[in-house]
Amino acid sequence: MKKLTVNEQEELFAQDCKLINLRYEYSGFTGTEKWAIITELSEEALWDKYPDVISRYTPFILLSMAQGEVISESHRNNDKYEKRSKRTIDVYGYEDDIFEQFHPKSIAPFIDPFDKAEEEQIEEEKEKLRQLELSKVRQALSMLQPVQRERLLK
């Protein structure tokens, strides 16, 4: 069997295999492998058929065509979703409860009358306690000698 040139190996490799740059494809990838090769060939067959090409992509991860199809389908679905969301977004935001995000001043907050009455009652009780404490302080001040009261106030 005659040895193929590098150009011939590259052409045949492109027909048999698909390459994925893992660092580009998956941000935050920290593995030692930089490439994934999608093919039905085994690693030994790759080294036999395309030694000059494979040496450029070493170390690599070998994936089957089925795994490659899952990755491609995921990319197609993500692309489809992005295009659909760009086409269907409502600039005024009337759907999907995003109107409030674009127009926060248009929201009238719901005020529960029971909660409001309870808060008012709590505030009234706090004010009564404050008045009671003030009266106690005034009463204690009135019991002091004039010289003591003057020193305390100073």
Coordinates of C-alpha atoms in Angstrom, one line a residue:
M1 CA 0.0 0.0 0.0
K2 CA 1.5 3.3 -1.1
K3 CA 1.9 6.1 1.4
L4 CA -0.5 9.1 0.9
T5 CA 0.8 12.6 0.6
V6 CA -0.1 15.1 3.4
N7 CA -2.6 16.8 1.0
E8 CA -4.3 13.5 0.1
Q9 CA -4.4 12.6 3.8
E10 CA -6.0 16.0 4.6
E11 CA -8.7 15.6 1.9
L12 CA -9.6 12.0 3.0
F13 CA -9.5 13.1 6.7
A14 CA -11.9 15.9 5.9
Q15 CA -14.3 13.4 4.3
D16 CA -14.1 10.8 7.1
C17 CA -13.8 13.0 10.2
K18 CA -15.1 16.2 11.8
L19 CA -12.9 18.3 14.2
I20 CA -14.1 20.2 17.2
N21 CA -11.8 22.7 19.0
L22 CA -12.8 22.0 22.6
R23 CA -11.3 25.2 24.0
Y24 CA -13.2 27.3 21.5
E25 CA -16.4 25.3 21.7
Y26 CA -16.6 25.0 25.5
S27 CA -15.5 28.1 27.4
G28 CA -13.8 27.1 30.6
F29 CA -12.6 23.7 29.3
T30 CA -9.6 22.7 31.3
G31 CA -8.7 19.3 29.9
T32 CA -5.4 18.5 28.3
E33 CA -7.0 17.6 25.0
K34 CA -7.6 20.5 22.6
W35 CA -9.5 18.6 19.9
A36 CA -12.3 16.2 19.5
I37 CA -12.4 14.0 16.4
I38 CA -15.8 12.7 15.3
T39 CA -15.5 9.6 13.1
E40 CA -16.5 6.0 12.9
L41 CA -12.8 4.9 12.6
S42 CA -10.9 3.6 15.6
E43 CA -7.9 5.4 16.9
E44 CA -5.6 2.8 15.4
A45 CA -7.3 3.2 12.0
L46 CA -6.9 6.9 12.2
W47 CA -3.2 6.6 12.9
D48 CA -2.8 4.1 10.1
K49 CA -4.6 6.2 7.5
Y50 CA -3.8 9.7 8.5
P51 CA -0.5 9.7 10.6
D52 CA 0.6 13.2 9.4
V53 CA -2.8 14.8 10.1
I54 CA -3.5 13.1 13.4
S55 CA -0.1 14.1 14.8
R56 CA -1.3 17.8 14.6
Y57 CA -4.3 17.2 16.8
T58 CA -2.7 15.0 19.5
P59 CA -3.9 14.7 22.3
F60 CA -7.5 14.4 21.2
I61 CA -10.8 12.8 22.2
L62 CA -12.4 10.3 19.8
L63 CA -16.2 10.6 19.4
S64 CA -18.5 8.4 17.4
M65 CA -20.7 9.8 14.7
A66 CA -23.8 9.4 16.9
Q67 CA -22.1 11.6 19.6
G68 CA -21.2 14.1 16.9
E69 CA -24.8 14.2 15.7
V70 CA -26.0 14.9 19.3
I71 CA -23.6 17.9 19.5
S72 CA -24.7 19.1 16.0
E73 CA -28.4 18.8 17.0
S74 CA -27.7 20.8 20.2
H75 CA -26.1 23.5 18.1
R76 CA -29.0 23.6 15.7
N77 CA -31.5 23.9 18.5
N78 CA -29.6 26.6 20.3
D79 CA -29.3 28.6 17.0
K80 CA -33.0 28.0 16.2
Y81 CA -34.0 29.2 19.7
E82 CA -31.8 32.4 19.4
K83 CA -33.3 33.3 16.0
R84 CA -36.8 32.6 17.2
S85 CA -36.4 34.8 20.3
K86 CA -35.0 37.6 18.2
R87 CA -37.9 37.4 15.7
T88 CA -40.6 37.2 18.3
I89 CA -39.5 39.6 21.1
D90 CA -42.1 42.3 21.7
V91 CA -40.4 45.7 21.8
Y92 CA -43.0 46.9 24.2
G93 CA -42.8 43.8 26.4
Y94 CA -46.5 43.1 26.7
E95 CA -46.0 39.4 26.9
D96 CA -44.2 37.0 29.2
D97 CA -44.3 39.5 32.1
I98 CA -41.4 41.5 30.6
F99 CA -43.4 44.7 30.4
E100 CA -42.5 45.4 34.0
Q101 CA -38.8 45.1 33.2
F102 CA -38.9 47.8 30.5
H103 CA -41.5 50.0 32.3
P104 CA -41.1 49.7 36.1
K105 CA -42.9 52.9 36.8
S106 CA -46.1 51.5 35.3
I107 CA -46.5 49.0 38.1
A108 CA -49.0 49.7 40.8
P109 CA -48.0 47.7 43.8
F110 CA -50.7 45.7 45.5
I111 CA -51.3 46.9 49.0
D112 CA -53.1 44.4 51.3
P113 CA -55.6 46.3 53.5
F114 CA -55.1 43.8 56.3
D115 CA -51.3 44.2 56.2
K116 CA -51.7 48.0 56.1
A117 CA -54.0 48.0 59.1
E118 CA -51.6 45.8 61.0
E119 CA -48.6 48.0 60.2
E120 CA -50.6 51.1 61.3
Q121 CA -51.5 49.4 64.6
I122 CA -47.8 48.5 65.2
E123 CA -46.8 52.1 64.5
E124 CA -49.5 53.4 66.9
E125 CA -48.2 51.0 69.6
K126 CA -44.6 52.1 69.0
E127 CA -45.7 55.7 69.4
K128 CA -47.6 55.0 72.6
L129 CA -44.5 53.3 74.0
R130 CA -42.3 56.2 73.0
Q131 CA -44.7 58.7 74.7
L132 CA -44.8 56.5 77.8
E133 CA -41.0 56.4 78.0
L134 CA -40.9 60.2 77.5
S135 CA -43.3 60.7 80.4
K136 CA -41.2 58.5 82.6
V137 CA -38.1 60.5 81.8
R138 CA -40.0 63.8 82.5
Q139 CA -41.3 62.4 85.8
A140 CA -37.7 61.3 86.8
L141 CA -36.4 64.8 85.9
S142 CA -39.1 66.5 88.0
M143 CA -38.0 64.4 91.0
L144 CA -34.4 65.7 90.8
Q145 CA -33.0 68.7 92.7
P146 CA -32.7 71.9 90.5
V147 CA -28.9 71.6 90.6
Q148 CA -29.0 67.9 89.6
R149 CA -31.4 68.6 86.8
E150 CA -29.3 71.4 85.5
R151 CA -26.1 69.2 85.6
L152 CA -27.9 66.3 83.9
L153 CA -29.2 68.5 81.1
K154 CA -25.8 70.1 80.5

